[in-house]
């Protein structure tokens, strides 16, 4: 607001205040002067009467009349004088009474006027009038409907809001509507300066007299101010400010600008969808199915009459049905037509024709909302767009995400601001969702999802207050009886572009109407074995701990735990609580999803000082999914995620179960994208109501692993497609492609996963129940993992059918230049050669044997003959195999502790078997030589 605006405003307010005081002073001066005039007149009349009455004893010498004659004349004159005097007195009394009564009215009016103006001045005293800029923003601040779009530009839906509005220019509005509104709402619109005086006087009288009936703004300008600048409350203070601002609005804005704003912001009842609407364009399209410019006279008159009482006059119910009784709305239409005729806007013939026209035939019937406001797609786009606007808002205020996350009140404030902006500011939100593919995936989910598992009874829930288990109950919709709560199987899936992170499509569940939780994007679950490639094998390859050929023992594994004051071993087992007691390669271990070798590799990394969990945030699995405190847990290597949420007071406020399906899918895109992670995104850009881009997605990538590490991991996962569990899945596909993937199962088969990737896209599939402790059973002889793989294949076929190019069937995973193929010993995963038993090997083997014997509850075997002594040498050779390696990490000659993460007694036993089997006579010879040397020393 500039200085001249402030100066003009303060001057006007000051003049109003001074006027109230001057009215009072002038009224009192007028009363005093009137009283003085009355007193002066009275004295003059008394003097005249005294002068005209002579002394009774005086002789009139000029006439020679006797005193008797004089007395006679006196008597005659005295009678007439008495008459005149009486008349004069009566006249003056009446006149004075009229004057006094008039003065009383004048004084009362002066006091009332002074009081009114004084009150007027007191209400505006100290207030600063709004500037042109403030008024321009307020009047132009029209709530507009925001819209979301698919990737191809087709509309998903308008954002849900309490009011649907579209703004247009005055040139796009029928003259009939314009004239009808003016004739009905403000007949002096083109002449008045913003206020009609009689309306102001009426409001003053009503306020001073305490009238229950009070009047609102009578002009369109005042109504616009009430809607856009001031509150709608009916108080004298608000009315006074409304009047003064009306003058300013008319001073700064043209009549056309005021009229256009009014026609765009005013409410017009409901449309044929039952939605609340505002603005003449939404009224025209929502009631008659035409644009505001194309309205006929009777249609325009009907719309022009709506703002006075929009809901009453609306032709539709809240559900969008046409009302049976249209009397009130049609009567209002006829009133508008009459006023248009009276003001000369239409002829008598036009008036009669429009009045008699059956307008009900023009009302469009109830429309089914074709927009997808109740869908997984709508909810997801709304959620993601709101988060983006939140970030824009708090960053513009100088705050960070950490500030918002640390203060719940701040978070709520910016959440609500973003939500309001999103619904009411006319934004256009463009998503990455491919409509055709998304609908195809949802169709597969709807058709096959319910068959992924039976509907089951919810398990009993423990009540700590009673110490009992309580069965959750629900009402039977048919009988109304209370019955055990039943839980349906759910599915979730995400389809993500590997290179960009673009979310192409997703499956939120089997049926949105039954369950609105989005299992494909937001529901947290334990990932099971799907976490092994990204948390264990890829980090171990990156750190150089393993190669695909590295060997690991699949013997019994115990993780020491401190329990009840002593060390106890928690045993890690493979599926089925089995172990092979054999050594397996890292490739074989991952392909067959073996828990024991996987855990040995993970534990060895941590023993070496590495923290594999640090890679997770780099691939989009942050602390809100897997907390850093979980990194040290051996169970994490097998997908055993979960941690409690604790507030600042240390109170447990929730439970986080693990990453979402989207987060796991996104992590796999990193492997397919040569170790580079692109953050997943759903919103491409957001435009404001003026078409300006306020947000444009910019890809954020992070290098997680080298291309060599990513390729070796993918190469191993290619083999997963041929193992006993997954085998046959590719046979169900309607195309051939380079595919790699991994299954996952959590404890008691509560979660079943598969994540598969091609060179271009990654598609996940998860099935499970929303309630803990419900297992997914084998049904009709088909294991749930197999059912899920079949479901994944159906989803992939649907993608290929809609867009064959997208799946990248003509491409292969890119092999980096740093990848080579070398031959190594099948038994050790390293080159042939000779090893020497370290100096402390036997002592470590004995300690390990004692600990494991305790864990296994068996008698230990620590006899000297069991061990290959320190310093012994063993040469090893045998069958060779070709394997893929990073050029700078090709294995060298086999070493003594080649078994990754295996206990010392297992390591030594392996070499003892080699030395004692005749496979290496040199080992025996070295042992004999060593014994002779010891004897000589003795």
Coordinates of C-alpha atoms in Angstrom, one line a residue, residues 45-439:
X45 CA -45.5 42.9 21.2
X46 CA -45.8 44.1 24.8
X47 CA -44.3 47.5 23.9
X48 CA -46.7 48.0 21.0
X49 CA -49.7 47.3 23.2
X50 CA -48.6 49.8 25.9
X51 CA -48.0 52.5 23.3
X52 CA -51.5 52.1 21.8
X53 CA -53.3 52.4 25.2
X54 CA -53.7 56.3 26.4
X55 CA -54.2 57.6 30.0
X56 CA -58.0 57.8 31.0
X57 CA -57.8 61.3 32.5
X58 CA -56.3 63.1 29.5
X59 CA -58.5 65.6 27.4
X60 CA -58.2 65.6 23.7
X61 CA -57.9 69.4 23.0
X62 CA -57.6 69.1 19.3
X63 CA -61.0 67.6 18.9
X64 CA -62.7 69.3 21.8
X65 CA -64.3 66.0 22.8
X66 CA -65.4 65.6 26.3
X67 CA -63.9 63.1 28.6
X68 CA -67.0 61.0 28.2
X69 CA -66.5 60.7 24.5
X70 CA -62.9 59.8 25.1
X71 CA -63.9 57.2 27.5
X72 CA -66.4 55.9 24.9
X73 CA -63.6 55.7 22.4
X74 CA -61.4 54.0 24.8
X75 CA -64.0 51.5 25.6
X76 CA -64.6 50.8 21.9
X77 CA -60.9 50.6 21.2
X78 CA -60.3 48.6 24.3
X79 CA -62.8 45.9 23.1
X80 CA -61.2 45.7 19.7
X81 CA -57.8 45.6 21.3
X82 CA -58.9 42.9 23.6
X83 CA -60.0 40.9 20.6
X84 CA -56.8 41.6 18.8
X85 CA -54.8 40.8 21.9
X86 CA -56.6 37.5 22.4
X87 CA -56.1 36.6 18.8
X88 CA -52.5 37.6 18.9
X89 CA -51.9 35.6 22.0
X90 CA -53.6 32.6 20.6
X91 CA -51.7 32.9 17.4
X92 CA -48.4 33.3 19.1
X93 CA -49.1 30.4 21.4
X94 CA -50.0 28.1 18.5
X95 CA -47.0 29.4 16.5
X96 CA -44.6 29.0 19.4
X97 CA -46.0 25.5 20.0
X98 CA -45.3 24.6 16.4
X99 CA -41.9 26.2 16.6
X100 CA -41.1 24.4 19.8
X101 CA -42.4 21.1 18.5
X102 CA -40.3 21.6 15.3
X103 CA -37.3 22.5 17.4
X104 CA -37.8 19.4 19.5
X105 CA -37.9 17.3 16.3
X106 CA -34.9 19.2 15.0
X107 CA -32.9 18.8 18.2
X108 CA -33.8 15.1 18.5
X109 CA -32.8 14.6 14.9
X110 CA -29.6 16.6 15.5
X111 CA -28.8 14.5 18.5
X112 CA -29.7 11.2 16.6
X113 CA -27.7 12.3 13.6
X114 CA -24.8 13.3 15.8
X115 CA -25.0 10.1 17.7
X116 CA -25.2 8.1 14.5
X117 CA -22.3 9.9 12.8
X118 CA -20.4 9.8 16.1
X119 CA -20.9 6.1 16.3
X120 CA -20.0 5.8 12.6
X121 CA -16.8 7.7 13.3
X122 CA -16.0 5.7 16.4
X123 CA -16.3 2.4 14.6
X124 CA -13.8 3.4 11.9
X125 CA -11.5 5.4 14.1
X126 CA -8.0 4.0 14.1
X127 CA -8.6 1.6 11.2
X128 CA -6.5 1.7 8.1
X129 CA -8.4 1.4 4.8
X130 CA -7.2 -1.4 2.5
X131 CA -4.9 -0.5 -0.4
X132 CA -5.5 -1.1 -4.0
X133 CA -3.1 -4.1 -4.0
X134 CA -4.9 -5.6 -1.0
X135 CA -8.3 -5.2 -2.6
X136 CA -7.1 -6.5 -5.9
X137 CA -5.8 -9.7 -4.3
X138 CA -8.9 -10.1 -2.2
X139 CA -11.4 -9.6 -5.0
X140 CA -9.3 -11.8 -7.3
X141 CA -8.9 -14.5 -4.7
X142 CA -11.5 -16.7 -6.1
X143 CA -11.7 -20.3 -5.0
X144 CA -11.3 -22.5 -8.1
X145 CA -11.6 -26.2 -8.7
X146 CA -8.2 -28.0 -9.0
X147 CA -7.8 -31.0 -11.4
X148 CA -5.5 -34.0 -11.6
X149 CA -4.5 -35.7 -14.8
X150 CA -3.1 -39.0 -16.1
X151 CA 0.3 -39.0 -17.9
X152 CA -1.5 -38.6 -21.3
X153 CA -3.4 -35.5 -20.2
X154 CA -6.7 -37.2 -19.6
X155 CA -8.5 -36.1 -16.4
X156 CA -8.4 -38.4 -13.4
X157 CA -10.8 -36.1 -11.4
X158 CA -11.3 -32.7 -10.0
X159 CA -10.1 -32.5 -6.4
X160 CA -12.8 -33.0 -3.9
X161 CA -13.9 -29.7 -2.3
X162 CA -17.0 -28.2 -0.7
X163 CA -17.5 -25.9 -3.7
X164 CA -17.0 -26.4 -7.4
X165 CA -16.1 -23.2 -9.3
X166 CA -14.8 -22.2 -12.7
X167 CA -13.9 -18.5 -13.4
X168 CA -14.6 -16.9 -16.8
X169 CA -14.4 -13.4 -18.2
X170 CA -17.4 -11.0 -18.5
X171 CA -17.2 -11.4 -22.3
X172 CA -18.1 -15.1 -21.9
X173 CA -21.3 -14.4 -19.9
X174 CA -24.7 -13.9 -21.5
X175 CA -26.1 -10.3 -21.5
X176 CA -29.3 -11.9 -20.2
X177 CA -27.5 -13.0 -17.0
X178 CA -25.8 -9.7 -16.5
X179 CA -28.9 -7.7 -17.0
X180 CA -31.0 -10.1 -14.9
X181 CA -28.6 -9.9 -12.0
X182 CA -28.4 -6.1 -12.1
X183 CA -32.2 -5.7 -12.4
X184 CA -32.8 -8.1 -9.5
X185 CA -29.9 -7.5 -7.1
X186 CA -28.8 -3.9 -7.8
X187 CA -30.9 -1.8 -10.2
X188 CA -28.7 1.3 -9.7
X189 CA -25.5 -0.6 -10.3
X190 CA -24.3 1.5 -13.2
X191 CA -25.1 4.9 -11.4
X192 CA -24.2 4.5 -7.7
X193 CA -20.7 5.0 -6.3
X194 CA -20.8 1.7 -4.5
X195 CA -23.5 2.5 -1.9
X196 CA -27.2 3.4 -2.2
X197 CA -28.0 6.0 0.6
X198 CA -31.4 4.7 1.5
X199 CA -29.8 1.3 2.3
X200 CA -27.3 3.0 4.5
X201 CA -30.0 5.0 6.4
X202 CA -32.0 1.8 6.9
X203 CA -29.0 0.0 8.4
X204 CA -28.3 2.9 10.8
X205 CA -31.9 3.1 12.0
X206 CA -32.1 -0.6 12.5
X207 CA -28.9 -0.6 14.5
X208 CA -29.8 2.4 16.7
X209 CA -33.3 1.1 17.4
X210 CA -32.0 -2.4 18.1
X211 CA -34.2 -3.9 15.4
X212 CA -34.2 -7.7 15.2
X213 CA -34.4 -7.4 11.4
X214 CA -31.1 -6.1 10.0
X215 CA -30.2 -5.5 6.3
X216 CA -27.1 -6.7 4.5
X217 CA -25.3 -5.0 1.7
X218 CA -27.8 -3.9 -1.0
X219 CA -25.4 -3.3 -3.9
X220 CA -23.4 -5.8 -5.8
X221 CA -20.2 -4.0 -4.7
X222 CA -21.1 -4.4 -1.1
X223 CA -22.0 -8.1 -1.6
X224 CA -18.7 -8.7 -3.3
X225 CA -16.9 -7.0 -0.4
X226 CA -18.8 -9.1 2.1
X227 CA -17.8 -12.3 0.3
X228 CA -14.2 -11.5 -0.5
X229 CA -12.9 -8.9 2.0
X230 CA -15.0 -8.8 5.1
X231 CA -16.7 -11.5 7.1
X232 CA -20.4 -12.2 6.5
X233 CA -21.5 -11.4 10.0
X234 CA -24.3 -8.9 10.4
X235 CA -22.9 -6.2 12.7
X236 CA -22.9 -2.4 12.5
X237 CA -19.1 -2.3 12.6
X238 CA -18.9 -4.6 9.6
X239 CA -21.6 -2.6 7.8
X240 CA -19.7 0.7 8.3
X241 CA -16.5 -0.8 7.0
X242 CA -18.3 -2.4 4.1
X243 CA -19.7 1.1 3.1
X244 CA -16.4 2.8 3.2
X245 CA -14.6 0.0 1.4
X246 CA -17.3 0.0 -1.2
X247 CA -16.4 3.6 -2.1
X248 CA -12.8 2.6 -2.4
X249 CA -13.5 -0.4 -4.6
X250 CA -15.6 1.7 -6.9
X251 CA -12.8 4.3 -7.0
X252 CA -10.2 1.8 -8.0
X253 CA -12.0 -0.8 -10.1
X254 CA -14.3 -0.5 -13.1
X255 CA -17.9 -1.5 -13.0
X256 CA -17.1 -4.4 -15.4
X257 CA -14.3 -5.7 -13.1
X258 CA -16.7 -5.6 -10.1
X259 CA -19.5 -7.3 -12.0
X260 CA -17.1 -10.0 -13.4
X261 CA -15.8 -10.8 -9.9
X262 CA -19.3 -11.0 -8.4
X263 CA -20.5 -13.4 -11.1
X264 CA -17.5 -15.6 -10.5
X265 CA -17.6 -15.8 -6.7
X266 CA -21.3 -15.9 -5.9
X267 CA -22.9 -19.3 -4.9
X268 CA -25.4 -20.7 -7.3
X269 CA -26.7 -23.8 -5.4
X270 CA -26.1 -27.3 -6.7
X271 CA -25.5 -29.0 -10.0
X272 CA -26.8 -32.3 -11.5
X273 CA -24.1 -34.2 -9.6
X274 CA -25.3 -32.8 -6.3
X275 CA -22.2 -30.7 -5.9
X276 CA -22.2 -27.2 -4.4
X277 CA -21.3 -24.8 -7.2
X278 CA -20.2 -21.1 -7.4
X279 CA -19.8 -18.9 -10.4
X280 CA -22.2 -18.5 -13.3
X281 CA -20.2 -20.8 -15.6
X282 CA -20.6 -23.8 -13.2
X283 CA -24.3 -22.9 -12.9
X284 CA -24.8 -22.9 -16.6
X285 CA -23.0 -26.1 -17.3
X286 CA -24.2 -27.9 -14.2
X287 CA -27.9 -27.0 -14.5
X288 CA -28.5 -26.6 -18.3
X289 CA -25.5 -28.2 -19.8
X290 CA -24.4 -25.1 -21.8
X291 CA -21.8 -22.4 -21.4
X292 CA -22.7 -19.2 -19.6
X293 CA -22.5 -17.3 -23.0
X294 CA -25.1 -19.5 -24.6
X295 CA -27.9 -19.3 -22.0
X296 CA -31.4 -18.5 -23.2
X297 CA -33.5 -15.8 -21.6
X298 CA -35.5 -18.0 -19.3
X299 CA -32.4 -20.0 -18.4
X300 CA -30.4 -16.8 -17.7
X301 CA -33.3 -15.4 -15.6
X302 CA -33.4 -18.6 -13.5
X303 CA -29.6 -18.4 -12.8
X304 CA -29.8 -14.7 -12.1
X305 CA -32.3 -15.4 -9.3
X306 CA -30.2 -18.1 -7.6
X307 CA -27.8 -16.0 -5.5
X308 CA -30.5 -14.7 -3.2
X309 CA -31.2 -18.2 -1.8
X310 CA -29.1 -20.7 -3.8
X311 CA -30.1 -24.0 -2.1
X312 CA -33.8 -23.2 -1.9
X313 CA -34.0 -22.1 -5.6
X314 CA -31.7 -24.9 -6.9
X315 CA -33.5 -27.4 -9.0
X316 CA -31.5 -30.3 -7.5
X317 CA -31.3 -32.2 -4.3
X318 CA -28.0 -33.0 -2.5
X319 CA -27.8 -36.2 -4.4
X320 CA -28.2 -34.5 -7.8
X321 CA -31.8 -35.6 -8.3
X322 CA -34.2 -33.1 -9.9
X323 CA -36.6 -31.8 -7.2
X324 CA -40.3 -32.7 -7.5
X325 CA -41.4 -29.2 -6.5
X326 CA -39.8 -26.4 -8.5
X327 CA -42.3 -23.7 -7.5
X328 CA -39.8 -21.5 -5.5
X329 CA -37.2 -21.5 -8.2
X330 CA -39.6 -20.9 -11.1
X331 CA -41.3 -18.1 -9.2
X332 CA -38.0 -16.4 -8.6
X333 CA -37.2 -16.8 -12.3
X334 CA -40.5 -15.0 -13.1
X335 CA -39.7 -12.2 -10.6
X336 CA -36.3 -11.7 -12.4
X337 CA -38.0 -11.5 -15.8
X338 CA -40.5 -8.9 -14.5
X339 CA -37.7 -6.7 -13.1
X340 CA -35.8 -7.0 -16.4
X341 CA -39.0 -5.9 -18.3
X342 CA -39.6 -3.1 -15.8
X343 CA -36.0 -1.8 -16.2
X344 CA -36.3 -2.0 -20.0
X345 CA -33.8 -4.8 -20.6
X346 CA -36.4 -6.9 -22.4
X347 CA -39.6 -6.3 -24.3
X348 CA -43.1 -7.2 -23.1
X349 CA -43.2 -9.9 -25.7
X350 CA -39.9 -11.4 -24.5
X351 CA -41.1 -11.2 -20.9
X352 CA -44.3 -13.0 -21.6
X353 CA -42.6 -15.7 -23.8
X354 CA -39.9 -16.4 -21.2
X355 CA -42.4 -16.4 -18.3
X356 CA -44.6 -19.0 -20.0
X357 CA -41.7 -21.2 -21.1
X358 CA -41.6 -24.6 -19.4
X359 CA -38.0 -24.4 -18.1
X360 CA -38.1 -27.7 -16.3
X361 CA -37.5 -29.5 -19.6
X362 CA -34.1 -27.8 -19.8
X363 CA -32.9 -29.1 -16.4
X364 CA -30.3 -31.8 -17.2
X365 CA -31.1 -35.1 -15.4
X366 CA -28.9 -36.5 -12.6
X367 CA -25.4 -37.3 -13.9
X368 CA -23.2 -40.1 -12.7
X369 CA -19.9 -38.7 -11.7
X370 CA -17.5 -40.2 -14.3
X371 CA -14.6 -38.7 -12.5
X372 CA -12.7 -41.1 -10.4
X373 CA -12.9 -39.3 -7.0
X374 CA -13.1 -42.6 -5.1
X375 CA -10.2 -44.6 -6.3
X376 CA -6.6 -45.6 -5.4
X377 CA -5.4 -43.3 -8.2
X378 CA -7.2 -40.3 -6.9
X379 CA -6.0 -40.8 -3.3
X380 CA -2.4 -41.3 -4.4
X381 CA -2.2 -38.2 -6.6
X382 CA -3.9 -36.1 -3.9
X383 CA -1.5 -37.4 -1.3
X384 CA 1.7 -36.8 -3.3
X385 CA 0.6 -33.4 -4.6
X386 CA -0.2 -32.3 -1.0
X387 CA 3.2 -33.3 0.2
X388 CA 4.8 -31.3 -2.6
X389 CA 2.8 -28.2 -1.8
X390 CA 3.6 -28.6 1.9
X391 CA 7.3 -28.5 1.0
X392 CA 6.9 -25.5 -1.2
X393 CA 5.1 -23.7 1.6
X394 CA 7.5 -24.4 4.5
X395 CA 10.6 -23.9 2.4
X396 CA 9.3 -20.5 1.4
X397 CA 9.0 -19.7 5.1
X398 CA 12.7 -20.8 5.6
X399 CA 11.9 -24.1 7.3
X400 CA 13.3 -27.6 6.6
X401 CA 11.8 -31.1 6.5
X402 CA 13.6 -31.7 9.8
X403 CA 11.8 -28.7 11.4
X404 CA 8.4 -29.9 10.2
X405 CA 9.0 -33.5 11.3
X406 CA 10.1 -32.5 14.7
X407 CA 7.0 -30.3 15.5
X408 CA 3.6 -31.9 15.1
X409 CA 1.9 -28.6 15.3
X410 CA 4.0 -27.2 12.5
X411 CA 3.3 -30.3 10.4
X412 CA -0.4 -29.9 10.9
X413 CA -0.4 -26.2 10.1
X414 CA 1.4 -26.7 6.7
X415 CA -0.6 -29.8 5.9
X416 CA -3.8 -27.9 6.3
X417 CA -2.5 -24.9 4.3
X418 CA -1.4 -27.2 1.5
X419 CA -4.7 -29.1 1.5
X420 CA -6.7 -25.8 1.2
X421 CA -4.4 -24.6 -1.6
X422 CA -4.7 -27.8 -3.4
X423 CA -8.5 -27.9 -3.4
X424 CA -9.3 -24.2 -3.9
X425 CA -6.7 -22.6 -6.0
X426 CA -7.4 -24.0 -9.4
X427 CA -4.2 -26.1 -9.7
X428 CA -3.6 -28.5 -12.5
X429 CA -1.7 -31.6 -11.2
X430 CA -0.1 -33.8 -13.9
X431 CA 0.8 -37.3 -12.8
X432 CA 3.0 -40.0 -14.2
X433 CA 0.2 -42.7 -14.1
X434 CA -0.4 -44.4 -17.4
X435 CA -4.2 -44.6 -17.5
X436 CA -4.4 -47.6 -19.9
X437 CA -1.8 -49.7 -18.0
X438 CA -3.1 -48.7 -14.5
X439 CA -6.6 -49.7 -15.4

